[in-house]
Short mmCIF file of C-alpha atoms and ligand atoms in Angstrom, two decimals:
data_model
loop_
_atom_site.label_atom_id
_atom_site.label_comp_id
_atom_site.label_asym_id
_atom_site.label_seq_id
_atom_site.Cartn_x
_atom_site.Cartn_y
_atom_site.Cartn_z
CA MET A 1 0.09 -0.01 -0.18
CA PHE A 2 1.31 3.34 -1.20
CA ASP A 3 1.01 6.01 1.70
CA VAL A 4 2.88 9.38 1.95
CA ASN A 5 3.19 9.92 5.43
CA VAL A 6 5.08 6.60 6.01
CA ILE A 7 7.38 7.34 3.21
CA ARG A 8 7.52 11.18 4.00
CA LYS A 9 8.97 9.47 7.43
CA ASP A 10 11.60 7.89 5.89
CA PHE A 11 12.74 11.58 4.44
CA PRO A 12 14.24 13.52 7.32
CA ILE A 13 15.08 16.73 5.52
CA LEU A 14 11.12 17.32 5.13
CA ASP A 15 10.49 18.51 8.66
CA ARG A 16 12.83 21.21 8.62
CA THR A 17 11.41 25.11 8.20
CA VAL A 18 12.38 27.74 6.50
CA TYR A 19 11.50 31.40 7.68
CA GLY A 20 9.29 29.51 10.21
CA LYS A 21 7.47 27.94 7.67
CA PRO A 22 7.15 24.09 7.00
CA LEU A 23 9.31 23.46 4.37
CA ILE A 24 7.24 22.44 1.01
CA TYR A 25 9.96 21.09 -1.24
CA LEU A 26 8.63 21.20 -5.12
CA ASP A 27 12.28 21.44 -7.38
CA ASN A 28 12.28 17.75 -7.78
CA GLY A 29 13.17 17.92 -11.04
CA ALA A 30 16.82 19.51 -10.02
CA THR A 31 17.47 17.22 -7.45
CA THR A 32 15.45 15.17 -5.41
CA GLN A 33 15.99 14.31 -1.08
CA LYS A 34 17.26 11.56 0.05
CA PRO A 35 16.31 9.01 2.44
CA ARG A 36 17.88 7.81 5.11
CA MET A 37 19.03 4.91 4.25
CA VAL A 38 20.75 6.49 1.50
CA VAL A 39 23.01 9.06 3.61
CA GLU A 40 23.37 6.46 5.96
CA ALA A 41 24.76 3.65 3.23
CA ILE A 42 27.50 6.75 2.44
CA THR A 43 28.43 6.73 6.36
CA ASP A 44 28.19 3.48 6.98
CA GLU A 45 30.66 2.61 3.99
CA TYR A 46 32.78 5.16 4.84
CA TYR A 47 32.68 3.89 8.76
CA SER A 48 32.98 0.04 8.28
CA VAL A 49 34.15 -0.37 4.81
CA ASN A 50 36.44 1.61 2.61
CA ALA A 51 38.90 1.13 0.58
CA ASN A 52 39.58 1.42 -2.84
CA VAL A 53 38.25 -0.70 -5.46
CA HIS A 54 39.62 -3.77 -8.14
CA ARG A 55 43.05 -3.01 -6.69
CA GLY A 56 43.23 -4.63 -3.43
CA VAL A 57 44.08 -8.37 -2.34
CA HIS A 58 42.89 -7.42 1.58
CA TYR A 59 39.73 -8.13 3.30
CA LEU A 60 38.45 -4.53 2.91
CA SER A 61 38.58 -3.81 -0.94
CA GLN A 62 36.92 -6.65 -1.75
CA GLN A 63 34.06 -6.19 0.14
CA ALA A 64 33.99 -2.06 -0.93
CA THR A 65 34.60 -3.65 -4.87
CA GLU A 66 31.43 -6.37 -4.13
CA LEU A 67 29.06 -3.48 -2.44
CA HIS A 68 30.47 -1.38 -5.71
CA GLU A 69 30.05 -4.04 -8.50
CA GLY A 70 26.21 -4.89 -6.51
CA SER A 71 25.79 -1.73 -7.37
CA ARG A 72 26.08 -2.32 -10.85
CA GLU A 73 24.03 -5.31 -10.64
CA THR A 74 20.78 -2.86 -8.92
CA VAL A 75 20.96 -0.73 -12.00
CA ARG A 76 20.73 -3.37 -14.75
CA ARG A 77 18.10 -5.04 -13.25
CA TYR A 78 15.98 -1.56 -12.42
CA ILE A 79 16.76 -0.54 -16.28
CA ASN A 80 16.44 -4.35 -17.36
CA ALA A 81 19.46 -4.09 -19.61
CA LYS A 82 21.20 -7.97 -20.66
CA ASN A 83 24.16 -7.70 -18.93
CA VAL A 84 26.27 -5.64 -16.68
CA ASN A 85 28.82 -4.42 -19.52
CA GLU A 86 26.38 -2.35 -20.64
CA ILE A 87 26.42 -0.26 -17.46
CA ILE A 88 28.31 2.77 -17.20
CA PHE A 89 28.73 4.66 -13.99
CA THR A 90 29.72 8.45 -14.21
CA ARG A 91 29.18 11.58 -12.59
CA GLY A 92 25.50 12.13 -13.78
CA THR A 93 23.66 12.75 -17.06
CA THR A 94 25.49 15.18 -18.44
CA GLU A 95 28.87 13.56 -18.47
CA GLY A 96 27.09 10.87 -19.91
CA LEU A 97 25.87 13.06 -22.48
CA ASN A 98 29.79 14.25 -23.39
CA LEU A 99 31.55 10.54 -22.87
CA LEU A 100 28.72 9.96 -25.96
CA VAL A 101 28.99 12.46 -27.55
CA ALA A 102 32.74 12.56 -27.48
CA THR A 103 33.49 9.07 -28.61
CA TYR A 104 30.26 8.44 -30.62
CA GLY A 105 31.17 11.52 -32.76
CA GLU A 106 35.15 10.79 -32.36
CA GLU A 107 34.53 6.93 -33.96
CA PHE A 108 31.04 7.20 -36.55
CA MET A 109 30.93 11.17 -37.03
CA ASN A 110 32.04 13.42 -39.91
CA GLU A 111 31.92 16.37 -41.35
CA GLY A 112 28.69 16.77 -42.76
CA ASP A 113 27.33 13.99 -41.00
CA GLU A 114 23.57 14.75 -39.07
CA VAL A 115 22.35 14.56 -35.28
CA ILE A 116 18.60 14.56 -34.80
CA ILE A 117 17.79 16.68 -31.24
CA SER A 118 14.61 18.59 -30.12
CA VAL A 119 13.71 21.62 -29.92
CA MET A 120 12.96 20.56 -26.43
CA GLU A 121 16.27 19.58 -25.05
CA HIS A 122 18.33 20.65 -21.77
CA HIS A 123 21.55 22.22 -22.47
CA SER A 124 23.15 19.01 -21.86
CA ASN A 125 22.08 17.24 -24.54
CA ILE A 126 22.45 20.10 -26.82
CA VAL A 127 26.58 21.98 -26.04
CA PRO A 128 27.65 18.62 -26.79
CA TRP A 129 26.82 18.21 -29.98
CA GLN A 130 27.46 21.83 -30.74
CA ILE A 131 30.97 21.27 -29.68
CA LEU A 132 31.18 17.86 -32.23
CA ALA A 133 29.72 20.43 -34.42
CA ALA A 134 32.89 22.58 -33.83
CA ARG A 135 35.29 20.16 -33.63
CA LYS A 136 33.97 17.89 -36.87
CA GLY A 137 31.38 20.17 -38.94
CA ILE A 138 28.66 18.02 -38.26
CA THR A 139 25.46 19.35 -38.19
CA ILE A 140 22.48 19.24 -35.61
CA LYS A 141 18.66 19.11 -36.69
CA VAL A 142 15.98 19.89 -34.68
CA VAL A 143 12.83 17.84 -34.41
CA PRO A 144 9.50 20.88 -33.62
CA MET A 145 7.37 21.06 -31.07
CA ASN A 146 3.15 22.38 -31.27
CA ASP A 147 2.18 25.02 -28.48
CA LYS A 148 1.09 21.94 -26.16
CA GLY A 149 4.78 20.43 -25.74
CA GLU A 150 3.98 17.75 -27.87
CA LEU A 151 6.72 16.76 -30.96
CA LEU A 152 5.54 16.60 -34.37
CA LEU A 153 6.54 12.88 -35.31
CA ASP A 154 5.75 13.38 -39.10
CA GLU A 155 8.13 16.71 -38.92
CA TYR A 156 10.92 14.31 -36.18
CA GLU A 157 10.32 11.43 -40.04
CA LYS A 158 11.55 14.59 -42.89
CA LEU A 159 14.69 15.16 -41.11
CA PHE A 160 16.55 11.26 -41.67
CA THR A 161 19.02 11.84 -44.93
CA GLU A 162 21.33 9.17 -45.41
CA ARG A 163 24.10 11.69 -43.32
CA THR A 164 21.84 11.24 -40.00
CA LYS A 165 24.09 9.46 -37.83
CA MET A 166 22.87 9.78 -33.91
CA VAL A 167 18.76 10.42 -32.58
CA SER A 168 19.32 12.08 -29.40
CA ILE A 169 16.44 13.01 -27.32
CA MET A 170 15.21 13.62 -23.79
CA GLN A 171 12.44 11.00 -22.51
CA VAL A 172 10.51 13.30 -20.25
CA SER A 173 11.21 16.85 -20.67
CA ASN A 174 11.92 19.19 -17.70
CA VAL A 175 10.52 21.82 -18.63
CA LEU A 176 6.96 20.81 -19.88
CA GLY A 177 6.47 17.32 -18.30
CA THR A 178 5.81 15.87 -22.09
CA ILE A 179 6.05 12.58 -21.71
CA ASN A 180 7.76 12.09 -25.62
CA PRO A 181 6.53 8.39 -27.50
CA ILE A 182 11.01 7.33 -27.84
CA LYS A 183 9.52 3.75 -28.29
CA GLU A 184 8.14 4.78 -31.05
CA MET A 185 11.29 7.31 -32.31
CA ILE A 186 13.22 5.06 -31.28
CA ALA A 187 11.41 2.01 -34.05
CA THR A 188 11.24 4.70 -36.52
CA ALA A 189 15.56 5.79 -36.26
CA HIS A 190 16.12 2.03 -36.60
CA LYS A 191 13.64 1.73 -39.75
CA TYR A 192 16.54 3.88 -40.96
CA GLY A 193 19.73 2.91 -39.91
CA VAL A 194 20.53 4.82 -36.88
CA PRO A 195 21.08 4.55 -33.38
CA PHE A 196 19.02 6.48 -30.75
CA MET A 197 19.79 7.51 -27.98
CA VAL A 198 18.08 8.87 -24.88
CA ASP A 199 18.16 11.65 -22.12
CA ALA A 200 16.17 9.40 -19.12
CA ALA A 201 16.72 12.66 -16.48
CA GLN A 202 13.27 12.99 -15.78
CA SER A 203 12.20 9.37 -17.06
CA ILE A 204 14.31 7.73 -14.76
CA PRO A 205 12.52 8.57 -11.25
CA HIS A 206 9.12 8.55 -12.63
CA MET A 207 8.31 5.51 -15.05
CA LYS A 208 9.43 1.78 -15.60
CA VAL A 209 12.52 2.04 -18.02
CA ASP A 210 13.33 -1.01 -19.93
CA VAL A 211 15.93 -0.71 -22.23
CA GLN A 212 15.46 -3.84 -23.92
CA ASP A 213 11.74 -3.08 -24.02
CA LEU A 214 12.16 0.54 -25.76
CA ASP A 215 15.02 -1.14 -27.58
CA ALA A 216 17.32 2.51 -27.10
CA ASP A 217 21.03 1.88 -28.55
CA PHE A 218 22.10 4.43 -25.09
CA ILE A 219 20.61 5.90 -22.18
CA VAL A 220 21.91 8.62 -19.61
CA PHE A 221 20.50 9.58 -16.29
CA SER A 222 21.33 10.85 -13.25
CA ALA A 223 21.23 9.17 -9.52
CA HIS A 224 20.41 12.78 -7.46
CA LYS A 225 17.28 13.17 -9.57
CA VAL A 226 15.87 9.94 -7.92
CA TYR A 227 16.61 9.98 -4.95
CA GLY A 228 20.37 8.64 -4.71
CA PRO A 229 22.80 10.77 -3.87
CA THR A 230 25.19 13.60 -6.65
CA GLY A 231 28.38 13.25 -8.13
CA ILE A 232 27.08 9.32 -9.90
CA GLY A 233 24.84 8.71 -13.11
CA VAL A 234 24.95 5.77 -15.45
CA VAL A 235 25.40 5.79 -19.39
CA TYR A 236 23.52 2.44 -20.68
CA GLY A 237 24.71 1.35 -23.75
CA LYS A 238 24.02 -2.38 -25.66
CA GLU A 239 27.52 -4.13 -25.30
CA GLU A 240 28.08 -4.25 -29.51
CA TRP A 241 27.61 -0.31 -29.34
CA LEU A 242 30.03 -0.03 -26.47
CA ASP A 243 32.18 -2.31 -27.45
CA ARG A 244 33.17 -0.14 -30.83
CA LEU A 245 33.54 2.99 -29.14
CA PRO A 246 36.84 4.65 -28.59
CA PRO A 247 37.47 5.28 -24.56
CA TYR A 248 36.71 8.73 -23.30
CA GLN A 249 39.25 9.31 -20.54
CA GLY A 250 42.67 7.64 -19.95
CA GLY A 251 44.38 6.85 -16.79
CA GLY A 252 44.03 3.80 -14.18
CA GLU A 253 41.43 1.06 -14.21
CA MET A 254 40.20 1.52 -18.06
CA ILE A 255 43.88 0.06 -19.36
CA LYS A 256 44.96 -4.21 -19.07
CA HIS A 257 48.41 -3.16 -20.23
CA VAL A 258 50.11 0.02 -20.14
CA SER A 259 54.19 0.01 -21.87
CA PHE A 260 55.70 3.30 -23.46
CA GLU A 261 54.92 1.78 -26.43
CA LYS A 262 51.61 0.48 -26.68
CA THR A 263 48.59 0.31 -24.38
CA THR A 264 45.63 -1.90 -24.46
CA PHE A 265 42.09 -0.97 -22.87
CA ASN A 266 40.20 -2.91 -20.19
CA ASP A 267 36.97 -4.94 -21.07
CA LEU A 268 32.96 -3.25 -20.22
CA PRO A 269 32.54 -1.59 -18.09
CA PHE A 270 35.95 -0.45 -16.98
CA LYS A 271 37.16 1.14 -20.78
CA PHE A 272 35.25 4.14 -19.87
CA GLU A 273 36.04 4.29 -16.19
CA ALA A 274 39.24 5.42 -15.50
CA GLY A 275 40.58 6.36 -12.42
CA THR A 276 38.98 5.17 -8.83
CA PRO A 277 35.28 5.17 -9.48
CA ASP A 278 32.36 6.85 -6.46
CA TYR A 279 32.17 3.35 -5.09
CA ILE A 280 30.80 4.98 -2.13
CA GLY A 281 28.17 6.97 -4.31
CA THR A 282 27.31 3.41 -6.75
CA THR A 283 26.91 1.69 -3.05
CA ALA A 284 23.76 4.90 -1.88
CA PHE A 285 22.69 4.68 -5.52
CA ALA A 286 21.79 0.91 -5.10
CA LYS A 287 20.24 1.84 -1.67
CA ALA A 288 17.87 4.75 -3.80
CA LEU A 289 16.83 1.85 -6.16
CA GLU A 290 15.86 -0.95 -3.68
CA TYR A 291 14.20 2.29 -2.05
CA VAL A 292 12.03 2.76 -4.77
CA ASN A 293 11.68 -0.78 -5.98
CA ASN A 294 10.13 -1.55 -2.62
CA VAL A 295 7.57 1.74 -2.42
CA GLY A 296 7.10 0.85 -6.64
CA ILE A 297 7.95 2.80 -9.50
CA GLY A 298 4.00 2.25 -10.90
CA ASN A 299 2.91 3.63 -7.41
CA ILE A 300 5.24 6.53 -7.97
CA ALA A 301 3.84 7.61 -10.95
CA ALA A 302 0.25 7.03 -9.68
CA HIS A 303 0.36 9.33 -7.18
CA GLU A 304 2.72 11.84 -9.04
CA HIS A 305 0.11 11.99 -12.51
CA PHE A 306 -2.60 12.93 -9.44
CA LEU A 307 -0.85 15.39 -8.00
CA THR A 308 -0.03 17.36 -11.11
CA GLU A 309 -3.46 16.54 -12.18
CA TYR A 310 -4.83 17.85 -9.41
CA ALA A 311 -2.18 20.60 -8.98
CA THR A 312 -3.22 22.47 -13.08
CA GLN A 313 -6.85 21.89 -12.42
CA LYS A 314 -6.90 23.96 -8.87
CA MET A 315 -3.84 26.05 -10.92
CA LYS A 316 -6.08 27.15 -13.53
CA GLU A 317 -8.40 28.84 -11.49
CA ILE A 318 -6.55 31.36 -10.88
CA PRO A 319 -6.66 35.01 -13.01
CA GLY A 320 -3.67 35.15 -15.27
CA MET A 321 -2.63 32.27 -14.98
CA ARG A 322 -0.34 30.51 -18.01
CA ILE A 323 0.61 26.99 -18.37
CA PHE A 324 3.57 25.50 -20.29
CA GLY A 325 3.12 22.36 -21.19
CA GLU A 326 -0.53 20.43 -21.80
CA ALA A 327 0.49 17.14 -23.50
CA PRO A 328 -1.72 14.94 -22.45
CA GLN A 329 1.53 12.36 -21.79
CA LYS A 330 2.87 14.70 -18.96
CA GLY A 331 5.18 13.70 -15.96
CA GLY A 332 5.10 15.46 -13.09
CA VAL A 333 6.63 18.82 -13.51
CA ILE A 334 4.15 22.11 -13.80
CA SER A 335 5.59 25.17 -15.73
CA PHE A 336 4.02 28.54 -15.17
CA LEU A 337 3.50 32.82 -15.31
CA VAL A 338 0.82 34.55 -13.59
CA GLY A 339 -0.29 37.99 -15.72
CA ASP A 340 3.47 40.05 -16.49
CA ILE A 341 4.73 38.86 -12.96
CA HIS A 342 8.49 38.03 -13.07
CA HIS A 343 9.07 34.16 -12.46
CA PHE A 344 12.38 35.52 -10.11
CA ASP A 345 9.44 37.47 -8.23
CA MET A 346 6.93 34.49 -8.07
CA GLY A 347 9.46 32.32 -6.69
CA THR A 348 11.42 34.69 -4.29
CA LEU A 349 7.70 35.24 -2.98
CA LEU A 350 6.75 31.75 -2.61
CA ASP A 351 9.99 30.63 -1.07
CA ARG A 352 9.45 33.25 2.03
CA LEU A 353 6.05 30.61 2.10
CA GLY A 354 8.37 28.18 3.07
CA ILE A 355 7.56 26.38 -0.68
CA ALA A 356 10.71 26.01 -3.10
CA VAL A 357 10.16 25.87 -6.52
CA ARG A 358 12.89 26.93 -9.56
CA THR A 359 12.60 29.53 -11.43
CA GLY A 360 14.38 30.30 -15.41
CA HIS A 361 15.36 28.78 -18.15
CA HIS A 362 15.94 25.64 -16.64
CA CYS A 363 18.87 24.87 -18.80
CA ALA A 364 17.22 25.55 -21.77
CA GLN A 365 17.04 28.57 -23.60
CA PRO A 366 16.09 27.36 -27.02
CA LEU A 367 12.89 26.45 -25.80
CA MET A 368 12.26 29.11 -24.18
CA GLN A 369 12.91 30.63 -27.52
CA ARG A 370 10.52 28.86 -29.05
CA LEU A 371 8.11 29.68 -25.88
CA GLY A 372 8.17 33.24 -26.45
CA ILE A 373 9.59 33.92 -22.97
CA GLU A 374 12.54 34.55 -21.27
CA GLY A 375 12.03 31.86 -18.16
CA THR A 376 9.03 29.97 -16.53
CA VAL A 377 8.29 28.61 -12.13
CA ARG A 378 8.40 26.00 -12.10
CA ALA A 379 6.67 23.15 -9.96
CA SER A 380 7.90 19.26 -9.83
CA PHE A 381 6.67 16.18 -7.82
CA GLY A 382 8.30 13.43 -5.70
CA MET A 383 6.90 10.78 -4.26
CA TYR A 384 6.51 12.98 -1.11
CA ASN A 385 4.08 15.45 -1.88
CA THR A 386 1.05 16.06 -0.75
CA ARG A 387 -1.82 16.99 -1.77
CA GLU A 388 -1.63 19.30 1.26
CA GLU A 389 1.37 20.73 0.00
CA VAL A 390 -0.19 21.48 -4.02
CA ASP A 391 -2.45 23.20 -2.10
CA ALA A 392 -0.21 25.21 -0.18
CA LEU A 393 1.23 26.33 -3.69
CA VAL A 394 -1.98 27.62 -5.21
CA GLU A 395 -2.87 29.39 -2.23
CA GLY A 396 1.18 31.18 -2.06
CA ILE A 397 0.33 31.86 -6.07
CA LYS A 398 -2.38 33.66 -5.46
CA ARG A 399 -1.47 35.76 -2.75
CA VAL A 400 1.47 36.68 -4.88
CA SER A 401 -0.44 37.29 -7.37
CA GLN A 402 -2.21 39.83 -5.23
CA MET A 403 0.50 41.86 -3.82
CA PHE A 404 0.74 42.57 -7.63
N1 LIG B 501 18.87 16.37 -19.24
C1 LIG B 501 17.53 17.24 -18.40
C2 LIG B 501 16.17 16.57 -19.39
C3 LIG B 501 17.82 17.58 -16.64
O1 LIG B 501 16.85 17.53 -16.61
C4 LIG B 501 19.05 17.37 -16.46
C5 LIG B 501 18.89 17.87 -15.02
O2 LIG B 501 18.50 19.30 -14.52
C6 LIG B 501 20.19 17.39 -16.98
C7 LIG B 501 20.17 16.49 -18.42
C8 LIG B 501 21.19 17.46 -16.72
O3 LIG B 501 21.40 16.49 -15.56
P1 LIG B 501 22.28 16.59 -14.25
O4 LIG B 501 22.92 17.86 -13.73
O5 LIG B 501 22.64 15.22 -13.35
O6 LIG B 501 24.14 15.85 -15.40
#
């Protein structure tokens, strides 16, 4: 049984106050709060196991390695990858995207080749491609959207040419909440013989992501957005693709043998993991995924769907309310503006009421240009948010609106 009040007890930070008001944390799209067991996993490992992984014959090193590699297996199961070799640990989504663009671009893209992205991408799925474009002369093509925030699939298909070498698109928009029909879009790319990488930063915390069912070639995500620690992320890649990519960084762990004349690289997944990994972080990350599994991703999705529908309906009653992103398939994100109140003023005044929301362009300036605005206020939900918190948000927006 899903009981939000039981869940909240596992998140100590939710008991704190800000400006003397109970904290209402609605910035889960930026990062989620951590359950007690995730934080305890960090201190427990530092206090009782800490040793470098993969290197020591001694007891602690072996124990740390078992925890670290056990976490890789937990991630594999979470996304239903075929094999642990397909799970690469990174620092987060941004590093994962940079890793893929740099290595895939190096091996498979040349001047005049094309990548397809979308108008709603996060900067971390735009800028690495622009860096590659400057280096290699590739072309970036952009899938447009309609005013509800849905990608135009006919236009998408028209973008494919014989020079298309990759599609790289987000599964859920961090601004609009749109759940893109990624499975269908992957099938289209494969019809043209083109691989597809998915920015799953905003989908992994909120819905079941099965890489085999999607038939995704690559996906990337961050632990901190799914109740895990900061500084850890994942690149999933089909083994046959990862095998063909060159290493990203050089150093320890990623080699088999080094001499001054020649170096041979390690097998997957270590080929992409140069240096000491954040093995404490991976243990805590696995705890977060176990926590989500215990609550049930289906329960989380249903709860967040309820909150989003309820909030949308209540917010629409506020005079001057504009909501950006009204796709029928939508996750727990509501971006809005009221009248001509600046998003920054709205966010600052809500903060004074204890309500934490995000304001600004949300690392999606090209999307802001498409919408003809500079920024929005964004409320984004997590598993521990309540209907009462939505009521407080709505009351807060009304109070701020009346001040202007
Ligand atoms: N992609 C999307 C859709 C995001 O929402 C974010 C974070 O806000 C990122 C990528 C970047 O994630 P990180 O900062 O964890 O690397």
